[in-house]
PDB file of C-alpha atoms in Angstrom:
ATOM      1  CA  UNK Y   2     -21.790  57.238  52.362  1.00 72.00           C
ATOM      2  CA  UNK Y   3     -22.603  53.955  50.380  1.00 81.00           C
ATOM      3  CA  UNK Y   4     -21.714  50.614  51.470  1.00 84.00           C
ATOM      4  CA  UNK Y   5     -21.815  47.082  49.778  1.00 89.00           C
ATOM      5  CA  UNK Y   6     -22.033  44.105  52.130  1.00 88.00           C
ATOM      6  CA  UNK Y   7     -20.854  40.743  51.912  1.00 90.00           C
ATOM      7  CA  UNK Y   8     -21.320  37.672  54.105  1.00 85.00           C
ATOM      8  CA  UNK Y   9     -21.597  33.947  54.348  1.00 89.00           C
ATOM      9  CA  UNK Y  10     -25.037  32.247  54.238  1.00 86.00           C
ATOM     10  CA  UNK Y  11     -25.644  29.331  55.988  1.00 85.00           C
ATOM     11  CA  UNK Y  12     -28.645  27.054  55.220  1.00 85.00           C
ATOM     12  CA  UNK Y  13     -30.358  25.035  58.496  1.00 83.00           C
ATOM     13  CA  UNK Y  14     -28.599  21.689  57.017  1.00 83.00           C
ATOM     14  CA  UNK Y  15     -25.049  23.402  57.246  1.00 82.00           C
ATOM     15  CA  UNK Y  16     -24.867  24.608  53.393  1.00 89.00           C
ATOM     16  CA  UNK Y  17     -23.076  27.619  52.919  1.00 89.00           C
ATOM     17  CA  UNK Y  18     -22.753  30.217  50.085  1.00 90.00           C
ATOM     18  CA  UNK Y  19     -21.166  33.544  49.510  1.00 89.00           C
ATOM     19  CA  UNK Y  20     -23.048  36.635  48.741  1.00 88.00           C
ATOM     20  CA  UNK Y  21     -22.707  40.146  48.524  1.00 88.00           C
ATOM     21  CA  UNK Y  22     -25.172  42.982  47.526  1.00 88.00           C
ATOM     22  CA  UNK Y  23     -25.280  46.170  45.753  1.00 88.00           C
ATOM     23  CA  UNK Y  24     -24.312  49.387  46.837  1.00 86.00           C
ATOM     24  CA  UNK Y  25     -26.460  50.750  49.098  1.00 83.00           C
ATOM     25  CA  UNK Y  26     -26.966  53.874  51.241  1.00 80.00           C
ATOM     26  CA  UNK Y  27     -25.540  53.298  54.717  1.00 81.00           C
ATOM     27  CA  UNK Y  28     -28.723  53.822  56.602  1.00 79.00           C
ATOM     28  CA  UNK Y  29     -30.367  51.574  53.871  1.00 80.00           C
ATOM     29  CA  UNK Y  30     -28.108  48.787  54.097  1.00 83.00           C
ATOM     30  CA  UNK Y  31     -28.162  48.904  58.216  1.00 85.00           C
ATOM     31  CA  UNK Y  32     -31.877  48.256  57.990  1.00 84.00           C
ATOM     32  CA  UNK Y  33     -31.681  45.469  55.304  1.00 84.00           C
ATOM     33  CA  UNK Y  34     -28.917  44.236  57.314  1.00 81.00           C
ATOM     34  CA  UNK Y  35     -30.596  43.905  60.757  1.00 82.00           C
ATOM     35  CA  UNK Y  36     -33.727  42.315  59.194  1.00 83.00           C
ATOM     36  CA  UNK Y  37     -31.213  39.746  57.658  1.00 80.00           C
ATOM     37  CA  UNK Y  38     -29.410  39.159  61.326  1.00 79.00           C
ATOM     38  CA  UNK Y  39     -33.055  38.176  62.521  1.00 81.00           C
ATOM     39  CA  UNK Y  40     -32.335  34.540  60.403  1.00 79.00           C
ATOM     40  CA  UNK Y  41     -29.057  33.732  62.726  1.00 81.00           C
ATOM     41  CA  UNK Y  42     -27.590  32.264  59.196  1.00 79.00           C
ATOM     42  CA  UNK Y  43     -25.134  35.482  58.426  1.00 82.00           C
ATOM     43  CA  UNK Y  44     -21.330  34.704  59.055  1.00 83.00           C
ATOM     44  CA  UNK Y  45     -18.287  36.753  58.264  1.00 83.00           C
ATOM     45  CA  UNK Y  46     -19.919  39.952  57.490  1.00 85.00           C
ATOM     46  CA  UNK Y  47     -17.932  42.398  55.806  1.00 86.00           C
ATOM     47  CA  UNK Y  48     -19.342  46.258  55.361  1.00 90.00           C
ATOM     48  CA  UNK Y  49     -17.184  47.766  53.031  1.00 90.00           C
ATOM     49  CA  UNK Y  50     -17.430  51.467  51.808  1.00 87.00           C
ATOM     50  CA  UNK Y  51     -16.442  52.970  48.371  1.00 78.00           C
ATOM     51  CA  UNK Y  52     -13.012  53.454  49.729  1.00 77.00           C
ATOM     52  CA  UNK Y  53     -12.434  49.640  50.521  1.00 84.00           C
ATOM     53  CA  UNK Y  54     -12.634  50.680  53.949  1.00 84.00           C
ATOM     54  CA  UNK Y  55     -14.440  48.220  56.518  1.00 87.00           C
ATOM     55  CA  UNK Y  56     -16.757  49.128  59.024  1.00 87.00           C
ATOM     56  CA  UNK Y  57     -18.163  47.128  61.946  1.00 84.00           C
ATOM     57  CA  UNK Y  58     -22.204  47.277  62.414  1.00 84.00           C
ATOM     58  CA  UNK Y  59     -21.346  49.472  65.801  1.00 85.00           C
ATOM     59  CA  UNK Y  60     -18.914  51.567  63.912  1.00 85.00           C
ATOM     60  CA  UNK Y  61     -21.287  52.303  60.964  1.00 83.00           C
ATOM     61  CA  UNK Y  62     -24.340  53.204  63.667  1.00 84.00           C
ATOM     62  CA  UNK Y  63     -22.087  55.650  65.521  1.00 82.00           C
ATOM     63  CA  UNK Y  64     -21.187  57.211  61.907  1.00 80.00           C
ATOM     64  CA  UNK Y  65     -24.399  57.812  60.966  1.00 78.00           C
ATOM     65  CA  UNK Y  66     -25.531  59.148  64.707  1.00 78.00           C
ATOM     66  CA  UNK Y  67     -22.753  61.546  64.883  1.00 71.00           C
ATOM     67  CA  UNK Y  68     -23.479  63.497  61.175  1.00 75.00           C
ATOM     68  CA  UNK Y  69     -27.405  62.950  61.300  1.00 74.00           C
ATOM     69  CA  UNK Y  70     -27.818  66.635  61.806  1.00 80.00           C
ATOM     70  CA  UNK Y  71     -24.334  67.484  59.738  1.00 84.00           C
ATOM     71  CA  UNK Y  72     -24.946  67.749  56.215  1.00 91.00           C
ATOM     72  CA  UNK Y  73     -24.203  63.910  54.497  1.00 89.00           C
ATOM     73  CA  UNK Y  74     -24.954  61.876  51.354  1.00 88.00           C
ATOM     74  CA  UNK Y  75     -23.720  64.907  49.144  1.00 95.00           C
ATOM     75  CA  UNK Y  76     -23.427  65.102  45.737  1.00 97.00           C
ATOM     76  CA  UNK Y  77     -22.618  67.906  43.657  1.00 98.00           C
ATOM     77  CA  UNK Y  78     -23.065  69.238  40.040  1.00 98.00           C
ATOM     78  CA  UNK Y  79     -20.824  71.795  38.696  1.00 98.00           C
ATOM     79  CA  UNK Y  80     -20.739  73.724  35.338  1.00 98.00           C
ATOM     80  CA  UNK Y  81     -18.602  76.601  33.415  1.00 97.00           C
ATOM     81  CA  UNK Y  82     -19.245  78.722  30.731  1.00 96.00           C
ATOM     82  CA  UNK Y  83     -16.952  81.022  29.013  1.00 96.00           C
ATOM     83  CA  UNK Y  84     -18.046  83.905  26.228  1.00 93.00           C
ATOM     84  CA  UNK Y  85     -15.381  84.773  24.230  1.00 90.00           C
ATOM     85  CA  UNK Y  86     -16.542  87.885  22.882  1.00 92.00           C
ATOM     86  CA  UNK Y  87     -17.149  89.631  26.500  1.00 92.00           C
ATOM     87  CA  UNK Y  88     -14.199  87.523  27.922  1.00 92.00           C
ATOM     88  CA  UNK Y  89     -16.639  87.027  30.995  1.00 95.00           C
ATOM     89  CA  UNK Y  90     -17.490  83.853  32.588  1.00 97.00           C
ATOM     90  CA  UNK Y  91     -20.450  82.072  34.475  1.00 97.00           C
ATOM     91  CA  UNK Y  92     -20.169  79.400  37.220  1.00 98.00           C
ATOM     92  CA  UNK Y  93     -22.673  77.494  38.545  1.00 98.00           C
ATOM     93  CA  UNK Y  94     -23.178  74.551  40.773  1.00 98.00           C
ATOM     94  CA  UNK Y  95     -26.188  72.414  42.326  1.00 98.00           C
ATOM     95  CA  UNK Y  96     -25.357  70.861  45.880  1.00 98.00           C
ATOM     96  CA  UNK Y  97     -27.821  67.837  47.073  1.00 97.00           C
ATOM     97  CA  UNK Y  98     -27.401  66.927  50.344  1.00 95.00           C
ATOM     98  CA  UNK Y  99     -29.251  65.342  53.826  1.00 91.00           C
ATOM     99  CA  UNK Y 100     -29.600  67.082  56.862  1.00 89.00           C
ATOM    100  CA  UNK Y 101     -31.256  66.034  60.200  1.00 85.00           C
ATOM    101  CA  UNK Y 102     -33.658  63.321  58.159  1.00 81.00           C
ATOM    102  CA  UNK Y 103     -34.704  65.971  55.152  1.00 88.00           C
ATOM    103  CA  UNK Y 104     -32.996  66.575  51.804  1.00 92.00           C
ATOM    104  CA  UNK Y 105     -32.152  69.564  50.491  1.00 96.00           C
ATOM    105  CA  UNK Y 106     -30.736  71.603  47.282  1.00 97.00           C
ATOM    106  CA  UNK Y 107     -28.590  74.206  47.186  1.00 98.00           C
ATOM    107  CA  UNK Y 108     -28.007  76.289  43.761  1.00 98.00           C
ATOM    108  CA  UNK Y 109     -25.308  78.622  43.633  1.00 98.00           C
ATOM    109  CA  UNK Y 110     -23.689  80.742  40.737  1.00 98.00           C
ATOM    110  CA  UNK Y 111     -21.401  83.657  40.104  1.00 97.00           C
ATOM    111  CA  UNK Y 112     -19.937  85.855  37.029  1.00 96.00           C
ATOM    112  CA  UNK Y 113     -16.353  86.645  36.689  1.00 94.00           C
ATOM    113  CA  UNK Y 114     -13.901  88.257  34.523  1.00 92.00           C
ATOM    114  CA  UNK Y 115     -10.711  86.714  35.168  1.00 91.00           C
ATOM    115  CA  UNK Y 116     -10.894  83.583  33.349  1.00 93.00           C
ATOM    116  CA  UNK Y 117      -9.005  82.898  29.793  1.00 93.00           C
ATOM    117  CA  UNK Y 118     -10.733  79.661  28.648  1.00 95.00           C
ATOM    118  CA  UNK Y 119     -14.022  77.420  28.861  1.00 95.00           C
ATOM    119  CA  UNK Y 120     -11.559  74.795  30.851  1.00 96.00           C
ATOM    120  CA  UNK Y 121     -10.874  77.323  33.524  1.00 97.00           C
ATOM    121  CA  UNK Y 122     -14.374  78.379  33.962  1.00 97.00           C
ATOM    122  CA  UNK Y 123     -15.274  74.879  34.221  1.00 98.00           C
ATOM    123  CA  UNK Y 124     -12.233  74.580  37.093  1.00 98.00           C
ATOM    124  CA  UNK Y 125     -13.356  77.569  38.721  1.00 97.00           C
ATOM    125  CA  UNK Y 126     -17.180  76.353  38.923  1.00 98.00           C
ATOM    126  CA  UNK Y 127     -15.525  73.230  40.618  1.00 98.00           C
ATOM    127  CA  UNK Y 128     -13.529  75.503  42.977  1.00 98.00           C
ATOM    128  CA  UNK Y 129     -16.814  77.285  43.682  1.00 98.00           C
ATOM    129  CA  UNK Y 130     -18.883  74.034  44.798  1.00 98.00           C
ATOM    130  CA  UNK Y 131     -16.101  73.425  47.366  1.00 98.00           C
ATOM    131  CA  UNK Y 132     -16.289  76.779  48.816  1.00 97.00           C
ATOM    132  CA  UNK Y 133     -20.000  76.133  49.173  1.00 98.00           C
ATOM    133  CA  UNK Y 134     -19.795  73.021  50.782  1.00 97.00           C
ATOM    134  CA  UNK Y 135     -17.396  74.546  52.903  1.00 97.00           C
ATOM    135  CA  UNK Y 136     -19.878  77.299  54.008  1.00 96.00           C
ATOM    136  CA  UNK Y 137     -22.397  74.398  54.360  1.00 95.00           C
ATOM    137  CA  UNK Y 138     -20.130  72.470  56.783  1.00 93.00           C
ATOM    138  CA  UNK Y 139     -19.472  69.887  55.035  1.00 94.00           C
ATOM    139  CA  UNK Y 140     -15.965  67.963  56.044  1.00 90.00           C
ATOM    140  CA  UNK Y 141     -14.606  64.586  56.455  1.00 87.00           C
ATOM    141  CA  UNK Y 142     -17.137  62.948  54.190  1.00 88.00           C
ATOM    142  CA  UNK Y 143     -17.154  61.181  50.688  1.00 89.00           C
ATOM    143  CA  UNK Y 144     -18.436  63.716  48.134  1.00 95.00           C
ATOM    144  CA  UNK Y 145     -19.526  63.236  44.412  1.00 96.00           C
ATOM    145  CA  UNK Y 146     -18.533  65.887  42.035  1.00 98.00           C
ATOM    146  CA  UNK Y 147     -20.655  65.187  38.483  1.00 98.00           C
ATOM    147  CA  UNK Y 148     -19.576  67.403  35.641  1.00 98.00           C
ATOM    148  CA  UNK Y 149     -19.620  67.819  31.701  1.00 98.00           C
ATOM    149  CA  UNK Y 150     -15.928  68.721  31.102  1.00 97.00           C
ATOM    150  CA  UNK Y 151     -14.118  65.969  30.133  1.00 97.00           C
ATOM    151  CA  UNK Y 152     -10.684  67.833  30.571  1.00 97.00           C
ATOM    152  CA  UNK Y 153     -11.426  68.893  34.277  1.00 98.00           C
ATOM    153  CA  UNK Y 154     -13.138  65.142  35.088  1.00 98.00           C
ATOM    154  CA  UNK Y 155     -10.479  63.218  33.854  1.00 97.00           C
ATOM    155  CA  UNK Y 156      -7.700  65.617  34.814  1.00 97.00           C
ATOM    156  CA  UNK Y 157      -8.925  65.823  38.520  1.00 98.00           C
ATOM    157  CA  UNK Y 158      -8.941  61.748  38.499  1.00 96.00           C
ATOM    158  CA  UNK Y 159      -5.365  61.665  37.545  1.00 95.00           C
ATOM    159  CA  UNK Y 160      -6.586  59.755  33.862  1.00 96.00           C
ATOM    160  CA  UNK Y 161      -5.281  62.807  31.726  1.00 96.00           C
ATOM    161  CA  UNK Y 162      -2.059  64.993  32.431  1.00 94.00           C
ATOM    162  CA  UNK Y 163      -2.795  68.807  33.457  1.00 92.00           C
ATOM    163  CA  UNK Y 164       0.090  70.317  31.356  1.00 90.00           C
ATOM    164  CA  UNK Y 165      -1.450  73.994  31.178  1.00 93.00           C
ATOM    165  CA  UNK Y 166      -0.170  75.893  33.956  1.00 92.00           C
ATOM    166  CA  UNK Y 167      -3.452  77.751  34.604  1.00 92.00           C
ATOM    167  CA  UNK Y 168      -5.417  74.646  34.698  1.00 96.00           C
ATOM    168  CA  UNK Y 169      -2.444  72.884  36.801  1.00 96.00           C
ATOM    169  CA  UNK Y 170      -3.059  75.609  39.471  1.00 96.00           C
ATOM    170  CA  UNK Y 171      -6.563  75.128  39.732  1.00 97.00           C
ATOM    171  CA  UNK Y 172      -6.179  71.302  40.317  1.00 97.00           C
ATOM    172  CA  UNK Y 173      -3.903  72.143  42.826  1.00 96.00           C
ATOM    173  CA  UNK Y 174      -5.733  74.559  44.785  1.00 96.00           C
ATOM    174  CA  UNK Y 175      -8.521  72.248  44.591  1.00 98.00           C
ATOM    175  CA  UNK Y 176      -6.666  69.260  45.691  1.00 97.00           C
ATOM    176  CA  UNK Y 177      -5.760  71.480  48.843  1.00 97.00           C
ATOM    177  CA  UNK Y 178      -8.982  72.705  49.716  1.00 97.00           C
ATOM    178  CA  UNK Y 179     -10.610  69.073  49.656  1.00 97.00           C
ATOM    179  CA  UNK Y 180      -7.489  67.760  51.754  1.00 95.00           C
ATOM    180  CA  UNK Y 181      -8.221  70.648  54.234  1.00 96.00           C
ATOM    181  CA  UNK Y 182     -11.981  69.699  54.292  1.00 95.00           C
ATOM    182  CA  UNK Y 183     -11.071  65.900  54.629  1.00 93.00           C
ATOM    183  CA  UNK Y 184     -13.433  65.328  51.880  1.00 94.00           C
ATOM    184  CA  UNK Y 185     -12.862  62.017  49.546  1.00 92.00           C
ATOM    185  CA  UNK Y 186     -13.883  63.472  46.284  1.00 96.00           C
ATOM    186  CA  UNK Y 187     -15.479  61.080  43.522  1.00 95.00           C
ATOM    187  CA  UNK Y 188     -15.747  62.346  40.062  1.00 98.00           C
ATOM    188  CA  UNK Y 189     -17.863  61.282  37.603  1.00 98.00           C
ATOM    189  CA  UNK Y 190     -18.492  62.786  33.832  1.00 98.00           C
ATOM    190  CA  UNK Y 191     -21.852  63.150  32.276  1.00 98.00           C
ATOM    191  CA  UNK Y 192     -23.180  64.167  29.109  1.00 97.00           C
ATOM    192  CA  UNK Y 193     -23.868  67.808  29.033  1.00 94.00           C
ATOM    193  CA  UNK Y 194     -27.767  67.180  28.490  1.00 95.00           C
ATOM    194  CA  UNK Y 195     -27.564  65.542  31.932  1.00 97.00           C
ATOM    195  CA  UNK Y 196     -26.025  68.457  33.739  1.00 98.00           C
ATOM    196  CA  UNK Y 197     -28.884  70.819  33.049  1.00 97.00           C
ATOM    197  CA  UNK Y 198     -29.459  72.547  36.203  1.00 97.00           C
ATOM    198  CA  UNK Y 199     -25.791  73.635  36.422  1.00 98.00           C
ATOM    199  CA  UNK Y 200     -25.264  74.444  32.978  1.00 97.00           C
ATOM    200  CA  UNK Y 201     -28.488  76.894  33.169  1.00 97.00           C
ATOM    201  CA  UNK Y 202     -26.969  78.541  36.367  1.00 98.00           C
ATOM    202  CA  UNK Y 203     -23.615  79.177  34.621  1.00 97.00           C
ATOM    203  CA  UNK Y 204     -25.639  80.470  31.665  1.00 97.00           C
ATOM    204  CA  UNK Y 205     -27.783  82.690  33.941  1.00 97.00           C
ATOM    205  CA  UNK Y 206     -24.646  84.025  35.438  1.00 97.00           C
ATOM    206  CA  UNK Y 207     -23.155  84.898  31.976  1.00 95.00           C
ATOM    207  CA  UNK Y 208     -26.486  87.132  31.454  1.00 94.00           C
ATOM    208  CA  UNK Y 209     -26.012  88.707  34.598  1.00 93.00           C
ATOM    209  CA  UNK Y 210     -28.626  87.017  36.736  1.00 96.00           C
ATOM    210  CA  UNK Y 211     -26.776  85.871  40.040  1.00 94.00           C
ATOM    211  CA  UNK Y 212     -28.570  83.207  42.086  1.00 96.00           C
ATOM    212  CA  UNK Y 213     -28.065  81.687  45.696  1.00 96.00           C
ATOM    213  CA  UNK Y 214     -31.042  79.547  46.572  1.00 96.00           C
ATOM    214  CA  UNK Y 215     -31.794  76.528  49.331  1.00 95.00           C
ATOM    215  CA  UNK Y 216     -34.940  74.555  49.298  1.00 96.00           C
ATOM    216  CA  UNK Y 217     -36.090  71.375  50.836  1.00 94.00           C
ATOM    217  CA  UNK Y 218     -36.826  68.684  48.402  1.00 90.00           C
ATOM    218  CA  UNK Y 219     -39.971  66.602  48.935  1.00 81.00           C
ATOM    219  CA  UNK Y 220     -40.341  63.150  47.804  1.00 70.00           C
ATOM    220  CA  UNK Y 221     -43.802  62.841  45.873  1.00 61.00           C
TER     221      UNK Y 221
END
C-alpha cells in the first residue's frame, strides 16, 4: 500500500503552513511520521491511500501488522504472444511482492492453443497472473498490473470500449476474479522494451519452455 500525507505545520510562534508528501510505501510513511511527530508541531494529519480513503495512524499500523506474514506490496508484469503460423500463444507474468520482511519474485509462463489473436493472448496473460495471485494468497489488497498492451490496459481502465466479444469475455472474467479476491487493481501501460521479463517468459512458452520459479530478491 502507498500513502501520501497531508498536514498542517505550526512554528513555535504560531505561523501555520499546509504541507503534503509524495506517495510513499505505508511502512516508510509511518517511520517518517513518527520522527515528524516528535516535534509536536503537526496538526490535522491525514493519511490517504491511492483510492482516496483516509486512515488513522492506528488503523495503518494495525493493517501493516495484519499483512506482515501475507504477500503484500504486489506488482505484476504480464505479457502475451501469439504466433500466426502455429496459432499458438505464450503467456508470461512476473510477480514482485513482500512477505515476512523479505522481497520475492515469482516467474510463471504457460503455452496455449485456444486463442485467436495477440490481444486475446495478452488478456489471457493478465488472467494467468491473477490466478497466480490467488495461489499466493493475495486478497483484499491493492495490486499494480503493468503491461505493454495498449488494448488491454486501456480497456481494463475503461478508457477504451471493449467491442470484440472474445475480449469483452476476458475482461468480464478478470473483473469477476478480482472482485472475488477483493483486489483493487491499478493498471499501468509501459513500452515493450520496459516489459522484458514478462516478454521473455511469453516467448519461452511459445518455444515450448515452461517456467515456474520463485526467488528472493536481495538488494545489493
